[in-house]
Amino acid sequence: MKKTLKNIPLVYLLILVIFFSCSSDDDATVDPDDDGGITQPEPVEALNLAEYDNGSRVMMQAFYWDVEPRFEWWNTISDKLGTWSDAGVNRIWIPPASKGQSGGFSMGYDPSDYYDFGEYDQHGTIPTRFGTREDLENLISKAHENDIEVIADIVLNHNSGGGLEYNPYRKRETYTLFDETHGNASGIFNRNYEDFYPNSVNDYDPPSLFYQETNLDHHREHVQNWLWKDENSVAKYYKNVMGFDGWRFDYVLGFEDFVIKDWLEAVGGFSVSELWDGNPNVLRNHIEATGSGVFDFAAFYVMEQAFDRNHDLTGLTNDQVWQTNPEKAVTFTANHDTEKDGNEDNIIAPENKLKAYAFIMTHPGYPNVFYLDYENPEFQDQLNKLIRIHNSLATGSLEVIYADNDEYIMQRSGNAENPGLVLYINTSGNTKRRTITTSWDTRVLIDYSENSNYSPMVEENGEVTIEAPANSYAIWSITK
């Protein structure tokens, strides 16, 4: 029988016992072949992690920037759904699925016709960059057959690809005419300059990084009706006709919080907002105002700084959204934007990527796996192990046992039916060991990430000496 832990409340305690030291702490550095004077037990049997289902799963970002091959992406990821489901993925986030101004080259973030999923001949193509409407419908159907929800990427502020018309509020021609012959071949949600800022009832011209003149005014009744209120609105059509299960709201800095709140009240579903801000309080305020989850950019930058910029793992204890709102924090190590712009402050270095995944897979929050990371043959085996650990042993209250510039040790307490785990990250060039006090007693431990073959015995008082290989990590728990 599977030991199911759904609906068990978690109290996340950050009990920081931090010792500030440098990488020359010789007491922790060991020869990896040295048993440390501890008698190694006879071979032991690992837990069957399939028997410890804590109800948690992970999401897959099922694309990267400028995916190839063009016109075949929906079919490409359809073929992977069974494997992803078996690995422990329960949602996929796909790119904006409707026709953009760039036609067959568009990644969907220049939306023109919200209802053209690859069936109308406009912007130089019938299919979108990702394929035809039939391909998309097949993808969604196959995902549901594999118990995977499909999350639509929704771009709600900036439009692109309309026709020129004279705009009396800007006193010049603007590309604000969207109808059957001007970028909206579906003929649904036709719009003109009155639907964008400024207009006859709203002279406000809000700042926007994208397409200033085609920035939708969400206060306009016509816009609200077609985005989420009417029975044939974008929100209801995507949910009820296309079969999408939830929403990733793009660039939420470009519109007001009430838009997401009203959208979710109209159609519900899982949601996560792209609020690109490393301040955890800004992210928490958005959660409170909208009811939506957020990508935990605070956690992303904490990891980037700890592993890459500052080389100081005490930073992993800094304020992050998952600490207070674990059910609303989508944690991640990379996405299509962080991996394409080349900004060293917006990317976690490849050599530190798996350590970052070990962090998010063992801590509270809802981890998101980036497609290119999962499909990287150097990462995939370890990512599968981390997902399996996340979905089984990563439960219970959290205690940070030790942190310094190159070591970080954390325990999840588990519960009466689940032993929990201990994560040990080591960024130094040497294998390290630490004696810690755990909630276990007289049990043999093994590393379920399989990065270490050391198997120490816990003393009656809970003390045990664990290790982490050089520039790596280990995830410890009990054996049978």
CSV table of C-alpha atoms in Angstrom, one decimal, residues 26-192:
chain,number,residue,atom,x,y,z
A,26,ASP,CA,39.9,21.1,7.8
A,27,ASP,CA,37.7,19.2,10.3
A,28,ALA,CA,35.1,18.7,7.5
A,29,THR,CA,37.5,17.9,4.7
A,30,VAL,CA,38.2,14.2,4.2
A,31,ASP,CA,39.7,11.7,1.9
A,32,PRO,CA,36.8,10.1,0.1
A,33,ASP,CA,38.3,6.7,0.6
A,34,ASP,CA,38.6,7.3,4.4
A,35,ASP,CA,35.9,5.8,6.5
A,36,GLY,CA,36.5,8.4,9.2
A,37,GLY,CA,37.1,5.7,11.8
A,38,ILE,CA,33.4,4.6,11.5
A,39,THR,CA,32.7,1.0,10.9
A,40,GLN,CA,30.8,0.6,7.7
A,41,PRO,CA,27.8,-1.7,8.1
A,42,GLU,CA,27.0,-4.6,5.9
A,43,PRO,CA,25.2,-3.9,2.6
A,44,VAL,CA,21.7,-2.4,3.3
A,45,GLU,CA,18.5,-2.2,1.4
A,46,ALA,CA,17.2,1.2,0.2
A,47,LEU,CA,13.7,2.2,0.8
A,48,ASN,CA,11.3,1.7,-2.1
A,49,LEU,CA,10.5,5.4,-2.8
A,50,ALA,CA,7.4,4.4,-4.7
A,51,GLU,CA,5.8,3.5,-1.4
A,52,TYR,CA,6.3,7.0,-0.1
A,53,ASP,CA,4.0,9.2,-2.1
A,54,ASN,CA,3.8,12.6,-0.4
A,55,GLY,CA,1.3,14.0,-3.0
A,56,SER,CA,3.9,16.4,-4.6
A,57,ARG,CA,4.8,16.5,-8.2
A,58,VAL,CA,6.8,18.8,-10.5
A,59,MET,CA,6.0,21.0,-13.6
A,60,MET,CA,7.9,20.9,-16.9
A,61,GLN,CA,8.5,24.0,-18.9
A,62,ALA,CA,8.0,22.2,-22.2
A,63,PHE,CA,9.9,24.6,-24.5
A,64,TYR,CA,12.9,26.9,-24.9
A,65,TRP,CA,13.4,30.0,-26.9
A,66,ASP,CA,13.2,29.5,-30.7
A,67,VAL,CA,12.3,25.8,-30.5
A,68,GLU,CA,13.1,23.6,-33.4
A,69,PRO,CA,11.9,22.0,-35.6
A,70,ARG,CA,9.5,24.7,-36.6
A,71,PHE,CA,5.9,23.5,-37.1
A,72,GLU,CA,6.5,20.2,-35.3
A,73,TRP,CA,6.9,21.3,-31.6
A,74,TRP,CA,3.5,20.0,-30.5
A,75,ASN,CA,4.2,16.6,-32.0
A,76,THR,CA,7.8,16.6,-30.5
A,77,ILE,CA,6.6,17.1,-26.9
A,78,SER,CA,3.6,14.8,-27.4
A,79,ASP,CA,6.0,11.9,-27.9
A,80,LYS,CA,7.7,12.7,-24.5
A,81,LEU,CA,4.5,12.9,-22.3
A,82,GLY,CA,4.5,9.2,-21.2
A,83,THR,CA,8.1,9.5,-20.1
A,84,TRP,CA,7.6,12.7,-18.3
A,85,SER,CA,4.5,11.4,-16.5
A,86,ASP,CA,6.4,8.3,-15.4
A,87,ALA,CA,9.2,10.6,-14.1
A,88,GLY,CA,6.7,12.4,-11.8
A,89,VAL,CA,5.6,15.4,-13.9
A,90,ASN,CA,2.0,16.4,-13.5
A,91,ARG,CA,1.8,19.7,-15.5
A,92,ILE,CA,3.5,21.0,-18.6
A,93,TRP,CA,3.8,24.7,-19.4
A,94,ILE,CA,3.7,25.4,-23.1
A,95,PRO,CA,4.4,28.6,-25.0
A,96,PRO,CA,1.6,31.0,-26.1
A,97,ALA,CA,-0.3,28.8,-28.5
A,98,SER,CA,-2.0,31.4,-30.8
A,99,LYS,CA,-0.7,33.2,-33.9
A,100,GLY,CA,1.7,36.0,-33.4
A,101,GLN,CA,2.8,38.8,-35.8
A,102,SER,CA,6.0,36.9,-36.6
A,103,GLY,CA,4.0,34.0,-38.0
A,104,GLY,CA,5.9,30.8,-38.4
A,105,PHE,CA,8.9,32.3,-36.5
A,106,SER,CA,6.8,33.6,-33.6
A,107,MET,CA,7.3,32.2,-30.1
A,108,GLY,CA,3.8,33.5,-29.3
A,109,TYR,CA,4.8,36.6,-27.2
A,110,ASP,CA,3.7,39.0,-30.0
A,111,PRO,CA,0.0,37.9,-30.0
A,112,SER,CA,-2.2,38.9,-32.9
A,113,ASP,CA,-5.2,36.5,-33.1
A,114,TYR,CA,-5.9,34.9,-29.7
A,115,TYR,CA,-8.2,32.3,-31.5
A,116,ASP,CA,-5.9,31.2,-34.3
A,117,PHE,CA,-4.1,28.1,-33.1
A,118,GLY,CA,-2.8,27.2,-36.5
A,119,GLU,CA,-5.8,27.1,-38.8
A,120,TYR,CA,-5.9,30.5,-40.5
A,121,ASP,CA,-3.7,31.8,-43.3
A,122,GLN,CA,-2.2,35.0,-41.8
A,123,HIS,CA,1.2,36.5,-41.1
A,124,GLY,CA,2.6,34.3,-43.8
A,125,THR,CA,1.6,30.9,-42.4
A,126,ILE,CA,-1.3,28.6,-41.5
A,127,PRO,CA,0.4,26.6,-38.7
A,128,THR,CA,2.0,28.5,-35.8
A,129,ARG,CA,5.7,27.9,-35.1
A,130,PHE,CA,4.6,25.0,-33.0
A,131,GLY,CA,2.2,23.3,-35.4
A,132,THR,CA,-1.5,23.2,-36.4
A,133,ARG,CA,-4.5,23.4,-34.2
A,134,GLU,CA,-5.1,19.7,-34.7
A,135,ASP,CA,-1.5,19.0,-33.4
A,136,LEU,CA,-2.3,21.1,-30.3
A,137,GLU,CA,-5.6,19.4,-29.6
A,138,ASN,CA,-3.8,16.0,-29.9
A,139,LEU,CA,-1.1,17.2,-27.5
A,140,ILE,CA,-3.7,18.3,-24.9
A,141,SER,CA,-5.7,15.1,-25.3
A,142,LYS,CA,-2.6,12.9,-24.9
A,143,ALA,CA,-1.4,14.9,-21.9
A,144,HIS,CA,-4.7,14.3,-20.2
A,145,GLU,CA,-4.4,10.6,-21.0
A,146,ASN,CA,-1.1,10.7,-19.1
A,147,ASP,CA,-2.6,12.6,-16.1
A,148,ILE,CA,-0.7,15.7,-17.1
A,149,GLU,CA,-2.4,19.2,-17.0
A,150,VAL,CA,-1.5,21.6,-19.8
A,151,ILE,CA,-0.8,25.2,-18.7
A,152,ALA,CA,-1.4,28.0,-21.3
A,153,ASP,CA,1.0,30.9,-21.5
A,154,ILE,CA,-1.3,34.0,-21.6
A,155,VAL,CA,-0.1,37.4,-22.9
A,156,LEU,CA,-2.6,40.0,-21.8
A,157,ASN,CA,-1.2,43.4,-22.2
A,158,HIS,CA,0.6,43.9,-25.5
A,159,ASN,CA,-0.8,43.0,-28.9
A,160,SER,CA,1.0,43.0,-32.3
A,161,GLY,CA,0.3,42.5,-36.0
A,162,GLY,CA,-2.7,44.7,-36.5
A,163,GLY,CA,-3.4,47.1,-39.3
A,164,LEU,CA,-2.8,50.8,-39.6
A,165,GLU,CA,-5.6,53.2,-38.7
A,166,TYR,CA,-5.7,56.9,-37.7
A,167,ASN,CA,-5.7,57.1,-33.9
A,168,PRO,CA,-7.2,60.5,-32.8
A,169,TYR,CA,-5.7,60.0,-29.3
A,170,ARG,CA,-2.2,59.8,-30.5
A,171,LYS,CA,-2.9,62.0,-33.5
A,172,ARG,CA,-1.2,59.7,-35.9
A,173,GLU,CA,-1.6,56.3,-37.5
A,174,THR,CA,-1.1,53.3,-35.2
A,175,TYR,CA,-1.2,49.5,-35.7
A,176,THR,CA,-4.4,49.1,-33.6
A,177,LEU,CA,-6.9,47.7,-36.1
A,178,PHE,CA,-7.5,44.0,-35.5
A,179,ASP,CA,-10.2,42.4,-37.8
A,180,GLU,CA,-10.6,39.6,-40.3
A,181,THR,CA,-8.2,41.2,-42.8
A,182,HIS,CA,-5.8,42.8,-40.3
A,183,GLY,CA,-4.2,40.2,-38.0
A,184,ASN,CA,-7.4,38.7,-36.6
A,185,ALA,CA,-8.6,36.2,-39.2
A,186,SER,CA,-10.7,34.4,-36.7
A,187,GLY,CA,-13.0,37.5,-36.5
A,188,ILE,CA,-13.3,36.9,-32.7
A,189,PHE,CA,-12.2,39.7,-30.4
A,190,ASN,CA,-11.9,42.3,-33.1
A,191,ARG,CA,-10.5,45.5,-31.7
A,192,ASN,CA,-9.4,49.0,-32.6
